[in-house]
Amino acid sequence: MLKLVMALSVLSLSACSIFAEPRSWNFVQAVGGLSIGTPFHIEGGWVLPVHGDVTGLQTITVKPTTLNSGLACKKTAAEVVGNEIYLTIITSLAGKDSGALCPPAFLGQLHSGKYAVFYRGPNELAIKLGEVSIEL
């Protein structure tokens, strides 16, 4: 019995990773949009607050058209290229330790200056979200 419980636990953890996926701009718009906050510095780098809710229960920048009760916002992935920041929302199945609100994006070490922030879904052109300033 213990082996069965352990096997099911491993399978359920694997399933969460299997179902994790980057989301398109259309998905982001359907669940209410996405906005960015003011970056702040922590030990190890810069963090960009992100406001998004994958349930579709909140209007962030647009009125939601889709409701999702079984999804969680697992990660807000960020890629910094020069003075541009590209964000992508990664969702997974909702679980005990996951939530619908998107976590901040870790940007790493940055130079002082202005950065344009974009959303980029898989195989999509980037959509500009705004600009942020980094001041050391």
PDB file of C-alpha atoms in Angstrom:
ATOM      1  CA  MET A   1       0.000   0.000   0.000  1.00  0.00           C
ATOM      2  CA  LEU A   2       2.824   2.408   0.872  1.00  0.00           C
ATOM      3  CA  LYS A   3       4.443   1.775  -2.523  1.00  0.00           C
ATOM      4  CA  LEU A   4       1.154   2.615  -4.252  1.00  0.00           C
ATOM      5  CA  VAL A   5       0.784   5.874  -2.316  1.00  0.00           C
ATOM      6  CA  MET A   6       4.386   6.843  -3.105  1.00  0.00           C
ATOM      7  CA  ALA A   7       3.932   5.997  -6.791  1.00  0.00           C
ATOM      8  CA  LEU A   8       0.763   8.097  -6.972  1.00  0.00           C
ATOM      9  CA  SER A   9       2.516  11.003  -5.234  1.00  0.00           C
ATOM     10  CA  VAL A  10       5.394  10.924  -7.720  1.00  0.00           C
ATOM     11  CA  LEU A  11       2.934  10.667 -10.606  1.00  0.00           C
ATOM     12  CA  SER A  12       0.934  13.650  -9.364  1.00  0.00           C
ATOM     13  CA  LEU A  13       4.087  15.774  -8.987  1.00  0.00           C
ATOM     14  CA  SER A  14       5.147  14.804 -12.506  1.00  0.00           C
ATOM     15  CA  ALA A  15       1.727  15.664 -13.874  1.00  0.00           C
ATOM     16  CA  CYS A  16       1.976  19.206 -12.488  1.00  0.00           C
ATOM     17  CA  SER A  17       5.250  19.706 -14.350  1.00  0.00           C
ATOM     18  CA  ILE A  18       3.861  18.139 -17.508  1.00  0.00           C
ATOM     19  CA  PHE A  19       0.898  20.523 -17.485  1.00  0.00           C
ATOM     20  CA  ALA A  20       3.012  23.638 -16.857  1.00  0.00           C
ATOM     21  CA  GLU A  21       2.896  25.759 -19.978  1.00  0.00           C
ATOM     22  CA  PRO A  22       3.761  29.239 -21.177  1.00  0.00           C
ATOM     23  CA  ARG A  23       0.651  31.212 -22.067  1.00  0.00           C
ATOM     24  CA  SER A  24      -0.210  33.291 -25.117  1.00  0.00           C
ATOM     25  CA  TRP A  25      -1.120  36.959 -25.127  1.00  0.00           C
ATOM     26  CA  ASN A  26      -4.690  35.932 -26.056  1.00  0.00           C
ATOM     27  CA  PHE A  27      -4.857  33.850 -22.860  1.00  0.00           C
ATOM     28  CA  VAL A  28      -3.563  36.789 -20.781  1.00  0.00           C
ATOM     29  CA  GLN A  29      -6.195  39.090 -22.287  1.00  0.00           C
ATOM     30  CA  ALA A  30      -8.959  36.509 -21.780  1.00  0.00           C
ATOM     31  CA  VAL A  31      -8.242  36.289 -18.025  1.00  0.00           C
ATOM     32  CA  GLY A  32      -8.156  40.051 -17.432  1.00  0.00           C
ATOM     33  CA  GLY A  33      -4.784  41.282 -18.640  1.00  0.00           C
ATOM     34  CA  LEU A  34      -1.463  41.935 -16.990  1.00  0.00           C
ATOM     35  CA  SER A  35       0.252  44.971 -15.522  1.00  0.00           C
ATOM     36  CA  ILE A  36       3.652  45.665 -14.035  1.00  0.00           C
ATOM     37  CA  GLY A  37       4.753  47.468 -10.903  1.00  0.00           C
ATOM     38  CA  THR A  38       7.915  49.237  -9.840  1.00  0.00           C
ATOM     39  CA  PRO A  39      11.030  47.051  -9.737  1.00  0.00           C
ATOM     40  CA  PHE A  40      12.863  46.661  -6.449  1.00  0.00           C
ATOM     41  CA  HIS A  41      16.251  45.279  -5.476  1.00  0.00           C
ATOM     42  CA  ILE A  42      16.825  42.242  -3.285  1.00  0.00           C
ATOM     43  CA  GLU A  43      19.989  40.336  -2.501  1.00  0.00           C
ATOM     44  CA  GLY A  44      20.929  38.720  -5.789  1.00  0.00           C
ATOM     45  CA  GLY A  45      19.188  41.043  -8.212  1.00  0.00           C
ATOM     46  CA  TRP A  46      16.100  42.939  -9.247  1.00  0.00           C
ATOM     47  CA  VAL A  47      12.469  41.861  -8.996  1.00  0.00           C
ATOM     48  CA  LEU A  48       9.568  43.153 -11.108  1.00  0.00           C
ATOM     49  CA  PRO A  49       6.107  42.946  -9.506  1.00  0.00           C
ATOM     50  CA  VAL A  50       3.478  41.605 -11.901  1.00  0.00           C
ATOM     51  CA  HIS A  51      -0.289  41.933 -11.467  1.00  0.00           C
ATOM     52  CA  GLY A  52      -2.203  39.078 -13.087  1.00  0.00           C
ATOM     53  CA  ASP A  53      -4.832  36.541 -12.069  1.00  0.00           C
ATOM     54  CA  VAL A  54      -5.255  33.412 -14.198  1.00  0.00           C
ATOM     55  CA  THR A  55      -8.745  32.657 -12.832  1.00  0.00           C
ATOM     56  CA  GLY A  56     -10.312  35.450 -14.875  1.00  0.00           C
ATOM     57  CA  LEU A  57     -12.074  36.812 -11.770  1.00  0.00           C
ATOM     58  CA  GLN A  58     -10.322  40.201 -11.815  1.00  0.00           C
ATOM     59  CA  THR A  59     -10.070  43.002 -14.324  1.00  0.00           C
ATOM     60  CA  ILE A  60      -6.398  43.985 -14.403  1.00  0.00           C
ATOM     61  CA  THR A  61      -6.180  45.889 -17.707  1.00  0.00           C
ATOM     62  CA  VAL A  62      -9.163  44.459 -19.630  1.00  0.00           C
ATOM     63  CA  LYS A  63     -12.460  42.812 -18.734  1.00  0.00           C
ATOM     64  CA  PRO A  64     -11.986  39.019 -18.508  1.00  0.00           C
ATOM     65  CA  THR A  65     -13.857  36.779 -20.931  1.00  0.00           C
ATOM     66  CA  THR A  66     -12.719  33.387 -19.595  1.00  0.00           C
ATOM     67  CA  LEU A  67     -12.938  31.754 -16.162  1.00  0.00           C
ATOM     68  CA  ASN A  68     -10.446  29.117 -14.967  1.00  0.00           C
ATOM     69  CA  SER A  69     -10.868  27.436 -11.615  1.00  0.00           C
ATOM     70  CA  GLY A  70      -8.264  24.728 -12.086  1.00  0.00           C
ATOM     71  CA  LEU A  71      -5.220  26.806 -13.065  1.00  0.00           C
ATOM     72  CA  ALA A  72      -2.441  28.363 -11.043  1.00  0.00           C
ATOM     73  CA  CYS A  73       0.121  30.949 -12.088  1.00  0.00           C
ATOM     74  CA  LYS A  74       3.275  28.942 -11.467  1.00  0.00           C
ATOM     75  CA  LYS A  75       5.880  31.470 -12.592  1.00  0.00           C
ATOM     76  CA  THR A  76       6.421  34.760 -14.342  1.00  0.00           C
ATOM     77  CA  ALA A  77       9.424  34.014 -16.515  1.00  0.00           C
ATOM     78  CA  ALA A  78      11.651  36.938 -17.505  1.00  0.00           C
ATOM     79  CA  GLU A  79      14.341  37.337 -20.111  1.00  0.00           C
ATOM     80  CA  VAL A  80      16.425  40.516 -20.214  1.00  0.00           C
ATOM     81  CA  VAL A  81      17.952  41.425 -23.575  1.00  0.00           C
ATOM     82  CA  GLY A  82      19.814  44.726 -23.524  1.00  0.00           C
ATOM     83  CA  ASN A  83      17.322  47.285 -22.231  1.00  0.00           C
ATOM     84  CA  GLU A  84      14.292  45.126 -22.930  1.00  0.00           C
ATOM     85  CA  ILE A  85      12.525  42.771 -20.524  1.00  0.00           C
ATOM     86  CA  TYR A  86      10.355  39.970 -21.917  1.00  0.00           C
ATOM     87  CA  LEU A  87       7.797  38.373 -19.584  1.00  0.00           C
ATOM     88  CA  THR A  88       5.896  35.112 -20.036  1.00  0.00           C
ATOM     89  CA  ILE A  89       3.291  33.669 -17.677  1.00  0.00           C
ATOM     90  CA  ILE A  90       3.677  29.954 -16.925  1.00  0.00           C
ATOM     91  CA  THR A  91       0.559  28.187 -15.651  1.00  0.00           C
ATOM     92  CA  SER A  92       0.033  24.767 -14.135  1.00  0.00           C
ATOM     93  CA  LEU A  93      -2.757  22.828 -12.524  1.00  0.00           C
ATOM     94  CA  ALA A  94      -3.933  24.392  -9.281  1.00  0.00           C
ATOM     95  CA  GLY A  95      -2.758  22.637  -6.161  1.00  0.00           C
ATOM     96  CA  LYS A  96      -2.210  23.027  -2.450  1.00  0.00           C
ATOM     97  CA  ASP A  97       0.907  25.211  -2.773  1.00  0.00           C
ATOM     98  CA  SER A  98      -0.106  27.219  -5.832  1.00  0.00           C
ATOM     99  CA  GLY A  99      -2.157  30.312  -6.426  1.00  0.00           C
ATOM    100  CA  ALA A 100      -3.970  32.141  -9.180  1.00  0.00           C
ATOM    101  CA  LEU A 101      -2.082  35.412  -8.712  1.00  0.00           C
ATOM    102  CA  CYS A 102       1.073  35.715 -10.766  1.00  0.00           C
ATOM    103  CA  PRO A 103       4.302  35.956  -8.797  1.00  0.00           C
ATOM    104  CA  PRO A 104       6.860  38.701  -9.432  1.00  0.00           C
ATOM    105  CA  ALA A 105       9.499  38.162 -12.102  1.00  0.00           C
ATOM    106  CA  PHE A 106      13.126  37.811 -11.039  1.00  0.00           C
ATOM    107  CA  LEU A 107      15.269  39.899 -13.395  1.00  0.00           C
ATOM    108  CA  GLY A 108      18.743  39.274 -12.009  1.00  0.00           C
ATOM    109  CA  GLN A 109      21.504  41.881 -12.057  1.00  0.00           C
ATOM    110  CA  LEU A 110      20.700  44.973 -14.140  1.00  0.00           C
ATOM    111  CA  HIS A 111      22.476  48.177 -15.093  1.00  0.00           C
ATOM    112  CA  SER A 112      20.951  51.566 -14.317  1.00  0.00           C
ATOM    113  CA  GLY A 113      18.627  52.884 -16.982  1.00  0.00           C
ATOM    114  CA  LYS A 114      15.210  52.619 -18.576  1.00  0.00           C
ATOM    115  CA  TYR A 115      13.902  49.243 -19.672  1.00  0.00           C
ATOM    116  CA  ALA A 116      11.004  48.562 -22.026  1.00  0.00           C
ATOM    117  CA  VAL A 117       8.848  45.695 -20.717  1.00  0.00           C
ATOM    118  CA  PHE A 118       7.065  43.329 -23.108  1.00  0.00           C
ATOM    119  CA  TYR A 119       4.848  40.269 -22.886  1.00  0.00           C
ATOM    120  CA  ARG A 120       5.935  37.464 -25.204  1.00  0.00           C
ATOM    121  CA  GLY A 121       3.947  34.251 -25.479  1.00  0.00           C
ATOM    122  CA  PRO A 122       5.205  31.147 -27.266  1.00  0.00           C
ATOM    123  CA  ASN A 123       5.834  31.795 -30.965  1.00  0.00           C
ATOM    124  CA  GLU A 124       4.384  35.315 -30.699  1.00  0.00           C
ATOM    125  CA  LEU A 125       5.544  38.837 -31.339  1.00  0.00           C
ATOM    126  CA  ALA A 126       6.183  40.858 -28.187  1.00  0.00           C
ATOM    127  CA  ILE A 127       3.473  43.196 -26.840  1.00  0.00           C
ATOM    128  CA  LYS A 128       4.735  46.288 -24.994  1.00  0.00           C
ATOM    129  CA  LEU A 129       3.449  46.589 -21.415  1.00  0.00           C
ATOM    130  CA  GLY A 130       5.338  49.710 -20.386  1.00  0.00           C
ATOM    131  CA  GLU A 131       8.685  50.972 -19.155  1.00  0.00           C
ATOM    132  CA  VAL A 132      10.508  50.788 -15.854  1.00  0.00           C
ATOM    133  CA  SER A 133      13.573  52.536 -14.481  1.00  0.00           C
ATOM    134  CA  ILE A 134      16.422  50.903 -12.630  1.00  0.00           C
ATOM    135  CA  GLU A 135      18.428  53.233 -10.421  1.00  0.00           C
ATOM    136  CA  LEU A 136      21.399  51.877  -8.518  1.00  0.00           C
TER     137      LEU A 136
END
